[in-house]
Coordinates of C-alpha atoms in Angstrom, one line a residue:
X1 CA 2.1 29.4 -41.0
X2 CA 1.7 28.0 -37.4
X3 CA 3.1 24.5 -36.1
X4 CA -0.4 23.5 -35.7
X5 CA -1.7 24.7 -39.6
X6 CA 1.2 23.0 -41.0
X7 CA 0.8 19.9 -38.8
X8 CA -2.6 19.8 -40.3
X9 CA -1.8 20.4 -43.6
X10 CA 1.1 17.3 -43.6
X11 CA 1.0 14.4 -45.0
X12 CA 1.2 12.9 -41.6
X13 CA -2.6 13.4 -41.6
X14 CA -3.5 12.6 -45.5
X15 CA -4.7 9.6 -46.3
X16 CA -3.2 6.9 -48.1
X17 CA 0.2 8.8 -46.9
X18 CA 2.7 5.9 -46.5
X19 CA 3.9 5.3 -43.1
X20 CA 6.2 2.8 -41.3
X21 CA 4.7 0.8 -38.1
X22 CA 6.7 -0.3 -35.4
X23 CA 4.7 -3.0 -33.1
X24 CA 5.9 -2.3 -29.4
X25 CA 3.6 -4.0 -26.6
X26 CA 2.8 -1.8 -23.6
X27 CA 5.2 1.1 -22.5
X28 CA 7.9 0.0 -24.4
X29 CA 6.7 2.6 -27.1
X30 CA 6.6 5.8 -24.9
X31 CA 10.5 6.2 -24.9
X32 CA 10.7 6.2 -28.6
X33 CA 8.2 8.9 -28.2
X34 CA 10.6 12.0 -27.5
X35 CA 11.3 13.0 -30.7
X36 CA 9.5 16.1 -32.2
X37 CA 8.3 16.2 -35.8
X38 CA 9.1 19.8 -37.7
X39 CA 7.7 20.1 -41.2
X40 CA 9.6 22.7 -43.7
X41 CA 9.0 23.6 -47.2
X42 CA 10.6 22.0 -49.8
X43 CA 10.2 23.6 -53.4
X44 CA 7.9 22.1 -55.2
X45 CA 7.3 19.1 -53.7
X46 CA 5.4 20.2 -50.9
X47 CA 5.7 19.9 -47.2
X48 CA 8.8 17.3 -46.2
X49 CA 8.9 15.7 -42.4
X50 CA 12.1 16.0 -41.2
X51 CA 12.7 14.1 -37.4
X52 CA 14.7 16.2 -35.2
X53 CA 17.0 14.8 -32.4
X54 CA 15.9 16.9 -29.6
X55 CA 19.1 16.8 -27.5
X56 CA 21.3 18.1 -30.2
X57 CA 18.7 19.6 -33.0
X58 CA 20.1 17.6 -35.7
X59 CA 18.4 16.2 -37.9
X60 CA 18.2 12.4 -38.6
X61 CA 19.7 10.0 -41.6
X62 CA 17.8 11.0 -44.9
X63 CA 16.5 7.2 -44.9
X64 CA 14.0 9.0 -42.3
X65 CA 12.9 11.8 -44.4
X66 CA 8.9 10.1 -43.2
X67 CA 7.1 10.5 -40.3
X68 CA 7.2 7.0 -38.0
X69 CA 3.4 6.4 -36.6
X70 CA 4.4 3.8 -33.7
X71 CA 1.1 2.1 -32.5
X72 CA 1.1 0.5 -28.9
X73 CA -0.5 -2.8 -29.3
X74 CA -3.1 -4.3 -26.8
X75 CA -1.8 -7.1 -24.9
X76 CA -5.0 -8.7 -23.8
X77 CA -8.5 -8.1 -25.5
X78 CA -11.1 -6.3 -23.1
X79 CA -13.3 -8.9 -21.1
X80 CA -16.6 -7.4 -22.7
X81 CA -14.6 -8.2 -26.3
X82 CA -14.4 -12.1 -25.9
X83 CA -16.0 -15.2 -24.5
X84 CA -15.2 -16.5 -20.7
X85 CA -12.8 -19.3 -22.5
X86 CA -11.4 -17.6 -25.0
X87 CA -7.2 -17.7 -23.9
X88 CA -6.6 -14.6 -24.7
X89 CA -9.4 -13.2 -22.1
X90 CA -8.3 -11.6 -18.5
X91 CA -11.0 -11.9 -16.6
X92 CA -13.2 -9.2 -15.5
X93 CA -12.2 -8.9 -12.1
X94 CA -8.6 -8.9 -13.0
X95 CA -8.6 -5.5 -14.8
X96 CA -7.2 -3.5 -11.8
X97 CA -4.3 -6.0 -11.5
X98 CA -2.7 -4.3 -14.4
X99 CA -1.7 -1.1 -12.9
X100 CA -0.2 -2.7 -9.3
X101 CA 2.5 -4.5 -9.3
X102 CA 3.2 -7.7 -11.2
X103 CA 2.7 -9.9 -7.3
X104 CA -0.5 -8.2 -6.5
X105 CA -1.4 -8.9 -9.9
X106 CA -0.8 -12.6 -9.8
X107 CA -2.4 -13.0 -6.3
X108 CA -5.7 -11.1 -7.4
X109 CA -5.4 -13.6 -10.7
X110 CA -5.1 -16.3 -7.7
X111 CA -8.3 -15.0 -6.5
X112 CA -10.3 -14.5 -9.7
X113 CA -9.6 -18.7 -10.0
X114 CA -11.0 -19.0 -7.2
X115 CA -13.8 -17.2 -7.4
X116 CA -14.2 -17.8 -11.2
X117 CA -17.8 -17.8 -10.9
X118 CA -18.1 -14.2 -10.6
X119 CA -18.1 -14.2 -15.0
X120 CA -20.8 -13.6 -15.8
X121 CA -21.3 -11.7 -12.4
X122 CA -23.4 -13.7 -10.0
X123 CA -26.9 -12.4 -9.0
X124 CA -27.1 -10.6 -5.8
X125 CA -30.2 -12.0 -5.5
X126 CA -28.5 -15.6 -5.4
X127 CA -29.0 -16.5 -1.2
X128 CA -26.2 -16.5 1.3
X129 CA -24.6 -19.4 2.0
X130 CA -26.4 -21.3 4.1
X131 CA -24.0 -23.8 5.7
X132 CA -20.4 -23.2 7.4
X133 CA -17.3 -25.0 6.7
X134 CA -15.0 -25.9 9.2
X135 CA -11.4 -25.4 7.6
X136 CA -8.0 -25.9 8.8
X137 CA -5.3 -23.0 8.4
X138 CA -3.6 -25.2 6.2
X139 CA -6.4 -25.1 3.6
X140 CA -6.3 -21.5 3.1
X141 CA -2.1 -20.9 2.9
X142 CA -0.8 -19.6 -0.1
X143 CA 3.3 -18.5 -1.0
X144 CA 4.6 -16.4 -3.3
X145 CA 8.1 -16.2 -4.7
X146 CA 9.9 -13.0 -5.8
X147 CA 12.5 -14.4 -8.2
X148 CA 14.5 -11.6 -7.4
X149 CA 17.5 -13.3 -8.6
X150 CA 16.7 -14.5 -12.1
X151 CA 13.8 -11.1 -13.0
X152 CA 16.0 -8.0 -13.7
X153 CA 13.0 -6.4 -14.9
X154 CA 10.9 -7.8 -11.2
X155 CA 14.2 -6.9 -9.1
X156 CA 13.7 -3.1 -10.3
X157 CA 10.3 -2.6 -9.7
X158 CA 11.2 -3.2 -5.8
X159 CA 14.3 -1.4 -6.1
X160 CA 14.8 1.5 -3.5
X161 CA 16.9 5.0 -4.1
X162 CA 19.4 3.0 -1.7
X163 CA 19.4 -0.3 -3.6
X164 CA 17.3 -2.1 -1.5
X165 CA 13.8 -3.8 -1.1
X166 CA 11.4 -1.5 -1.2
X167 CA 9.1 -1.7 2.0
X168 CA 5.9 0.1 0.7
X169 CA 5.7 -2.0 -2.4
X170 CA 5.6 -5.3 -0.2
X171 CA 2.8 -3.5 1.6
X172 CA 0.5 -3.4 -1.3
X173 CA 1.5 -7.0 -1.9
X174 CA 0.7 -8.3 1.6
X175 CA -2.8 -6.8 1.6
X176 CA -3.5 -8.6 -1.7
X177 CA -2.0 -11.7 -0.1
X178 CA -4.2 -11.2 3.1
X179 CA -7.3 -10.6 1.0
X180 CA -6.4 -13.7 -1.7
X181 CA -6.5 -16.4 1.7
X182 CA -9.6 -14.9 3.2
X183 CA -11.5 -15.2 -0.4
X184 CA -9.9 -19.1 0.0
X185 CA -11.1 -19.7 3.2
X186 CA -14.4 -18.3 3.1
X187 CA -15.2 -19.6 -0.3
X188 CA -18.2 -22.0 -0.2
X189 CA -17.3 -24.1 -3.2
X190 CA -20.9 -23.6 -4.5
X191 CA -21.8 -21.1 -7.8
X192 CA -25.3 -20.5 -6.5
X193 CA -24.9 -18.2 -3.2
X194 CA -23.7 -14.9 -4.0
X195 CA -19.9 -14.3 -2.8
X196 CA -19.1 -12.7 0.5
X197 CA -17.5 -8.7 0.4
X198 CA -14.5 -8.9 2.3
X199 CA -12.4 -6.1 3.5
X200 CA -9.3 -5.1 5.0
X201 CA -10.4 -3.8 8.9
X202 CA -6.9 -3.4 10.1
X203 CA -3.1 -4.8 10.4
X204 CA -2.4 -5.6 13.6
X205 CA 0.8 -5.3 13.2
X206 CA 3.7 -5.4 10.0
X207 CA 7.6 -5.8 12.2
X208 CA 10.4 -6.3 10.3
X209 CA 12.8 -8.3 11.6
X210 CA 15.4 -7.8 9.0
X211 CA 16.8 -6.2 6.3
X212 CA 15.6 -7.1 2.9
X213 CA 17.5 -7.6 0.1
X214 CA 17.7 -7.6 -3.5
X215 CA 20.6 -9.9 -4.0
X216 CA 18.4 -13.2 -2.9
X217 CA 14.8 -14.7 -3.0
X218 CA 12.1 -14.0 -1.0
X219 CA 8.7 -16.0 -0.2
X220 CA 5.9 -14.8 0.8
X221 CA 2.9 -16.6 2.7
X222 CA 0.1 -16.6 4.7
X223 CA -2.4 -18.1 6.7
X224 CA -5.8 -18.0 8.5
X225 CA -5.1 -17.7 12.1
X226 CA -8.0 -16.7 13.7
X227 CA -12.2 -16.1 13.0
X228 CA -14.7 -14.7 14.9
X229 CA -17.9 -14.1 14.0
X230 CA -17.4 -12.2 10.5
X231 CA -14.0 -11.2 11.4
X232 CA -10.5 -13.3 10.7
X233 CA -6.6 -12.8 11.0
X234 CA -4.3 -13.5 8.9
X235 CA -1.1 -14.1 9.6
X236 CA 1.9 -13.9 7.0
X237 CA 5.5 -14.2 6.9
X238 CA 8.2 -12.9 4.6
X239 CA 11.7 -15.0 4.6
X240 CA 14.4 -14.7 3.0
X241 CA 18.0 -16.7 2.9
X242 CA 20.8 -14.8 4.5
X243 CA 23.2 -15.4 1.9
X244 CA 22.3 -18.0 -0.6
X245 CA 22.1 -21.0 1.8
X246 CA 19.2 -23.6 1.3
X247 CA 15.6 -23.0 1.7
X248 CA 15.7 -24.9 4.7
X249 CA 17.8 -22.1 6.7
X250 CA 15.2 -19.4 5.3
X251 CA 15.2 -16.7 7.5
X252 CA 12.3 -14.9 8.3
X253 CA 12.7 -11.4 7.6
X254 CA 9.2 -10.0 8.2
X255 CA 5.6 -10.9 10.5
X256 CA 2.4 -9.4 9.5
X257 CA -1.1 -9.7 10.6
X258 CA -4.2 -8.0 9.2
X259 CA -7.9 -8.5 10.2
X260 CA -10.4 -8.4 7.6
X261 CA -14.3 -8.6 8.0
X262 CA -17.2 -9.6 5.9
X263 CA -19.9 -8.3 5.0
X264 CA -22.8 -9.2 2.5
X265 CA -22.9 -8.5 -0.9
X266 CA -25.9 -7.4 -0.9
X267 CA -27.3 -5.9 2.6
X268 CA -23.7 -4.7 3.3
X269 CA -24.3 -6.9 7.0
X270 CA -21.9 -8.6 9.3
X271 CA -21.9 -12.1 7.2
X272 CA -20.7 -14.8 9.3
X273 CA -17.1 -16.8 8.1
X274 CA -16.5 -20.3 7.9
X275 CA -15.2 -21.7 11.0
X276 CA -11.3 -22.4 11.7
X277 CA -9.9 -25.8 13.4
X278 CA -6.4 -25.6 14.5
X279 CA -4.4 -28.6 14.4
X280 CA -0.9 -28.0 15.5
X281 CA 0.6 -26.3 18.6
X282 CA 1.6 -23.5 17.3
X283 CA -1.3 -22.7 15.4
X284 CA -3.7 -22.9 18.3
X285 CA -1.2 -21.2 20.0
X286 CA -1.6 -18.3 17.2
X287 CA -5.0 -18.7 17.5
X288 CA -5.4 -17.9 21.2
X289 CA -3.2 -14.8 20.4
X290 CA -5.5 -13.8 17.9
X291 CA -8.5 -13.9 19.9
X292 CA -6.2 -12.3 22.5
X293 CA -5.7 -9.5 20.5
X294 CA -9.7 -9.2 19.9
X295 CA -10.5 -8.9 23.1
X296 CA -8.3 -6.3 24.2
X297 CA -9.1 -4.2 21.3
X298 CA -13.1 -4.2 22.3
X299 CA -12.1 -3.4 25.3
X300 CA -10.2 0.1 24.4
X301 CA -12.7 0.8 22.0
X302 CA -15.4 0.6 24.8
X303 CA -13.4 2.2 27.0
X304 CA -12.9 5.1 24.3
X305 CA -16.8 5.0 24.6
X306 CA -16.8 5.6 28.1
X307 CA -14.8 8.4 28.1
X308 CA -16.9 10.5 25.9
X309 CA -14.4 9.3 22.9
X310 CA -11.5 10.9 24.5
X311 CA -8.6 8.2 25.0
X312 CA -8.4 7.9 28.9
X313 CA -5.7 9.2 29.4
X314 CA -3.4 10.0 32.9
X315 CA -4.5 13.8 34.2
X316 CA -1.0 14.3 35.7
X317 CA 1.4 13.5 32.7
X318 CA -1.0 14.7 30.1
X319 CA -0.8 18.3 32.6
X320 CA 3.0 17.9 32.6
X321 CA 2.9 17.3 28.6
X322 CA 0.7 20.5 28.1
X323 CA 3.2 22.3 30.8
X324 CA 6.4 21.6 28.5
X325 CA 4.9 22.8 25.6
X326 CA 3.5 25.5 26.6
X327 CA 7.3 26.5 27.8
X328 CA 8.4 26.1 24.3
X329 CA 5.7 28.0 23.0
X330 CA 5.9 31.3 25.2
X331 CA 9.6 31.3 25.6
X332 CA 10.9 29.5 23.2
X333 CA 14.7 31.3 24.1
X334 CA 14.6 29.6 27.4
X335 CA 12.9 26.2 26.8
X336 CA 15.1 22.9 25.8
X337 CA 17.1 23.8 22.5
X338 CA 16.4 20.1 21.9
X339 CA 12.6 20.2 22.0
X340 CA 10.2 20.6 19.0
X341 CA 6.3 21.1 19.1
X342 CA 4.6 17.8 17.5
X343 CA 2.9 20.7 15.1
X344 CA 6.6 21.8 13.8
X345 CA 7.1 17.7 12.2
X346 CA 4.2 18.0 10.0
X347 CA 4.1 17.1 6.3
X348 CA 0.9 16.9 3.8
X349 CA 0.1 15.3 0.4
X350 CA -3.1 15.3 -1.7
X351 CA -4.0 12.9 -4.1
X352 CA -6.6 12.7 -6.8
X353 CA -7.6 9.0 -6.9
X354 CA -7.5 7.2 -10.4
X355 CA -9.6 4.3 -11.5
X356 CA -5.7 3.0 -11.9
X357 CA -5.8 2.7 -7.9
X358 CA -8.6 0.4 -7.3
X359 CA -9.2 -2.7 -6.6
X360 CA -11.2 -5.8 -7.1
X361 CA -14.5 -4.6 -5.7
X362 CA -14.4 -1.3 -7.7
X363 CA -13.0 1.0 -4.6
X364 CA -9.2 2.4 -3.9
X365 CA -6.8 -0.4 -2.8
X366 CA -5.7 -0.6 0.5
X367 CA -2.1 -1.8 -0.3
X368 CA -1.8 1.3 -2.8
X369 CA -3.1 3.4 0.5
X370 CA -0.8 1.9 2.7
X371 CA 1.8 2.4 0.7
X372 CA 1.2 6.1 0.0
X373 CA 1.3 6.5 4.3
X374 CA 4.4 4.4 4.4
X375 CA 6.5 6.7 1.8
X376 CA 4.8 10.5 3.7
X377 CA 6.1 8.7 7.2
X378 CA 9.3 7.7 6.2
X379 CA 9.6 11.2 4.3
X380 CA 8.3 12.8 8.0
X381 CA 11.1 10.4 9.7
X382 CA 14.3 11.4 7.4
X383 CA 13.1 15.8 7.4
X384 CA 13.0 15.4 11.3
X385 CA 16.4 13.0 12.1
X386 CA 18.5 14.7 9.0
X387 CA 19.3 10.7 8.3
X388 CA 17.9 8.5 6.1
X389 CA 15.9 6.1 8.5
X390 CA 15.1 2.5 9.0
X391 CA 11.8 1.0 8.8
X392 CA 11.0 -1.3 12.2
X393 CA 7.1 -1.7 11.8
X394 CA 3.6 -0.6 11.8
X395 CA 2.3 -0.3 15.1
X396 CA -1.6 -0.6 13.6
X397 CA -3.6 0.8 10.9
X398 CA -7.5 1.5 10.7
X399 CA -9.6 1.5 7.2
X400 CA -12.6 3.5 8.8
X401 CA -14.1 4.5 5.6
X402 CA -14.0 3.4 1.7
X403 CA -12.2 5.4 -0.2
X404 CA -13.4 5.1 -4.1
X405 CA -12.0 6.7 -7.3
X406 CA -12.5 10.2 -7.6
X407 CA -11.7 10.9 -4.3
X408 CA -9.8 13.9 -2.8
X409 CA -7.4 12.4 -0.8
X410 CA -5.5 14.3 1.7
X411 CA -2.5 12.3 3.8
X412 CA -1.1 14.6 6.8
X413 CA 2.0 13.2 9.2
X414 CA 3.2 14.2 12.0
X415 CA 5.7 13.1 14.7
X416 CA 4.2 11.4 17.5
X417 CA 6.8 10.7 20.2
X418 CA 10.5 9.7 20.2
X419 CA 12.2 7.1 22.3
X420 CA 15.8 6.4 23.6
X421 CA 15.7 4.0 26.1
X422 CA 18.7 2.4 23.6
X423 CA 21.0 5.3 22.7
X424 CA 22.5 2.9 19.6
X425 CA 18.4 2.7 18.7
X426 CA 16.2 5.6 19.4
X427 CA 12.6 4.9 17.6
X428 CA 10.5 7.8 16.2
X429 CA 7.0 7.2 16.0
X430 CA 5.2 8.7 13.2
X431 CA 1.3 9.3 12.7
X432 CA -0.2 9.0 9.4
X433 CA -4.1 10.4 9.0
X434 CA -6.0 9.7 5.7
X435 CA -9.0 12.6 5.3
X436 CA -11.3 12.2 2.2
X437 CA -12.6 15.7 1.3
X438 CA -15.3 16.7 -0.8
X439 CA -15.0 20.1 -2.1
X440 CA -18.7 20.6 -3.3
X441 CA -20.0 19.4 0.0
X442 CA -17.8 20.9 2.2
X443 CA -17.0 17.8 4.0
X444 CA -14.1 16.3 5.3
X445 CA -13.7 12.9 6.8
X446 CA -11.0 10.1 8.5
X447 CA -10.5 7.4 6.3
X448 CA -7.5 5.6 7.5
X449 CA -4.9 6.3 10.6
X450 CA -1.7 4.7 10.3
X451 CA 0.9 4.2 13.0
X452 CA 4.4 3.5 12.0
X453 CA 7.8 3.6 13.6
X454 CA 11.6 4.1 12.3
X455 CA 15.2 4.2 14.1
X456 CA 18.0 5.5 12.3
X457 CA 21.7 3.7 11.7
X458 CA 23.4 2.7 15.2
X459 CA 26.6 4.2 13.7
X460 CA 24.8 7.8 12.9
X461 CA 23.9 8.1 15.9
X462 CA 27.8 7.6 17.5
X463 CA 28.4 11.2 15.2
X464 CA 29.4 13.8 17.7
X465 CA 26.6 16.1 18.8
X466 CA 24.2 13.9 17.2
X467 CA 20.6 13.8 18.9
X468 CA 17.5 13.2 18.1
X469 CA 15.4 15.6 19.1
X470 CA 12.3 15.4 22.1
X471 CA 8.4 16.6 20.8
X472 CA 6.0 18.4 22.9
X473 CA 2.0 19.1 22.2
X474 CA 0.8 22.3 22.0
X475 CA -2.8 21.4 22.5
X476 CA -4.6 19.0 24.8
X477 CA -6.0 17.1 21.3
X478 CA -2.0 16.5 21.1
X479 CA -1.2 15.6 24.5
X480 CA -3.8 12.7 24.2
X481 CA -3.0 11.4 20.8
X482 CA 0.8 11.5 22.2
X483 CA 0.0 9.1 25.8
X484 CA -2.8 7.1 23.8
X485 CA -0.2 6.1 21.2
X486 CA 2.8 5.4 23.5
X487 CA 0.4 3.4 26.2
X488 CA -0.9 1.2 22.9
X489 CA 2.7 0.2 21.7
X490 CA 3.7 -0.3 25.1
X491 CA 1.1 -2.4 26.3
X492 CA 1.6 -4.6 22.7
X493 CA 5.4 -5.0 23.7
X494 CA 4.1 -6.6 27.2
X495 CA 1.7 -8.4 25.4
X496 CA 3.8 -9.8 22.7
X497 CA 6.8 -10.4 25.6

């Protein structure tokens, strides 16, 4: 008799069969899981369950002659199973929370509260809000803690392969931080115009200043910086103590800005943001960066416009670039031993996307995407160096397109350009491009572009006959993504001072 007859024919599927319940919440259960269930013949009794210990085929005590049924128990009921005030409801809008990590899931139950009004969903046929509030950045800050040092079970979700913080993780949390202050500070306060759609356009910028730990604390926060017309920054800052001083000496360990924009819920149109009032020095002083910033970047763009949407780039080293190249390419026995093309650093991932990855407004999180990029870079990084390397920042990311569940998702890096102007410090800059491809219509499209950059230990690179090598382009496409890059970054580091 097969496993599967005799599986049917067990009293493991009879009713009335007796059976012993463990409750375990959640995952607990699926280690408890990986035993297998045999059934033999006994005589005359009929089929016996006998557990086996996989690892050594023996079988267990005779008090567990029975099959064990363990059920996983629902922690929360379903939001369509209970009434808006009933305690043991998560709200609707919270659902996606539960597979990201346990900050992003507090800061999106941060934002539910403060949009609470979206159960039952507001009509889209509510009207817009008709009159702007002027806000300070005070009014929309919001902190997080990571109690890092009292959460084993928090500490080792962050937990890196080399026991420290891991970076892509606080990515998804600062993009659920950005988009929790933006919902505060556009909020109207008023349950009959339908809510404004706001998404993440860009980060600016994500540097980290210094290492991040495990052994201590961190805070998170954020504020509103800057508006335009539908478009903000947000500003946020991780810090943590450098060795268990007071919070007063907090250190801060990492700067990131994103721009989001906002759009109407229901015509999918520029919506115009509450206005922002600095008070302080230094936050006009942000402010007037921010707007700064703005500026500079419509003016690439329409320079990129200009130029037939070809980055203007210089004739002469973009000909000395292709010249290089093409050395390596035709006599490769003669060219630089320390030169690679930029084709030669390449990796690729594909990804289905799961309901599991979305976010609040139905479509794919952009922390979960960011994330994704970080891990393929940093992967790009440590095959090209041969060391494990060391996150410095993102030099700018673009969400061009939604990407929603179902999605094919295809992620392919590259190395851009190396630096050494600091022997002890040589950067690696790393492209990241997001294409969303759809089989059935033979399509394929840019959804995201990331821009990150890494160095490597100063005392790996002392090792004798360590270098790091120099990449070429082998085609003009590459030559111009190479000079449009490296004129960005440095025109950000004179910018920035």
């Amino acid at each position: 008799m097969s496993l599967l007859s005799r599986l049917s024919s067990s009293s493991v599927l009879r009713k009335g069969a007796p059976r012993t319940f463990f409750g375990i919440h959640g995952v607990t259960a699926v280690p408890l899981l990986q035993h297998s269930i045999l059934h033999t013949e006994s005589s005359g009794k009929g089929p016996t369950e006998i557990i086996m210990d996989p690892h050594n085929n023996s079988t267990a005590s005779p008090s567990f002659e029975r099959s064990i049924t363990i059920p996983v128990l629902p922690t929360v009921k379903s939001p369509f199973e209970s009434t808006p005030d009933s305690p043991s409801r998560k709200p609707l809008s919270m659902w996606p929370g539960m597979y990201h990590s346990p900050v992003t899931d507090a800061l999106w139950k941060a934002r539910s509260s403060i949009c609470e009004r979206m159960w039952p969903p507001p009509s889209l046929d509510g009207p817009p809000q008709q009159t702007l509030i002027t806000r300070t950045p005070e009014d929309s800050r919001i902190s997080i803690v990571y109690g890092f040092t009292s959460d084993y079970i928090l500490r080792e979700q962050y937990r890196s392969a080399w026991d420290e913080c891991r970076i892509g993780r606080l990515m998804e949390d600062l993009d659920a931080l950005a988009g929790t202050i933006a919902v505060k500070h556009c909020s109207d306060n008023d349950s009959i115009t339908r809510p404004l759609m706001l998404v993440t356009a860009s980060v600016d910028k994500i540097h980290l200043r210094k290492s991040i730990t495990l052994n201590q604390d961190l805070r998170m926060s954020g504020a509103v910086v800057w508006v335009g017309r539908s478009s903000m920054a947000i500003r946020m800052e991780i810090r943590q103590p450098p060795g268990g001083t007071s919070e007063e000496q907090d250190q801060v360990a990492l700067i990131a800005i994103f721009r989001f924009v906002a759009r109407d819920s229901m015509t999918g149109r520029a919506a115009p943001v509450n206005h922002l009032d600095p008070q302080t020095e230094e936050e006009k002083r942000l402010f007037e960066q921010g707007k700064a910033y703005d500026e500079r970047q419509k003016k690439r763009r329409m320079q990129h416009v200009d130029n037939g949407m070809k980055s203007p780039c210089d004739g002469e080293r973009l000909q000395a670039l292709l010249t290089e190249g093409r050395v390596l390419q035709d006599m490769p026995a003669l060219a630089d031993r320390n030169s690679l093309l930029i084709r030669e650093t390449s990796l690729e991932n594909v990804h289905i996307c799961q309901p599991q990855q979305r976010n609040m407004h139905g479509r794919i999180f952009g922390g979960f995407l960011m994330r994704m990029a970080f891990e393929l870079a940093f992967s790009t990084c440590y095959l090209f160096v041969g060391r494990r390397p060391l996150f410095v920042e993102v030099d700018r990311i673009d969400f061009l397109k939604p990407v929603d569940v179902g999605d094919f998702l295809r992620f392919k890096s590259r190395v851009l350009y190396t630096e050494e102007d600091d022997p002890r410090r040589p950067l690696i800059s790393i492209e990241v491009v997001a294409h969303v491809t759809r089989p059935e219509l033979r399509t394929s499209e840019v959804s995201n572009t990331f821009y990150f950059t890494f160095t490597i230990d100063s005392e790996a690179t002392m090792e004798q006959g360590f270098m790091v090598c120099k990449v070429l382009p082998a085609t003009e496409e590459e030559a111009r993504r190479l000079l449009e890059r490296y004129d960005a970054d440095r025109e950000e580091q004179e910018n920035l001072g």
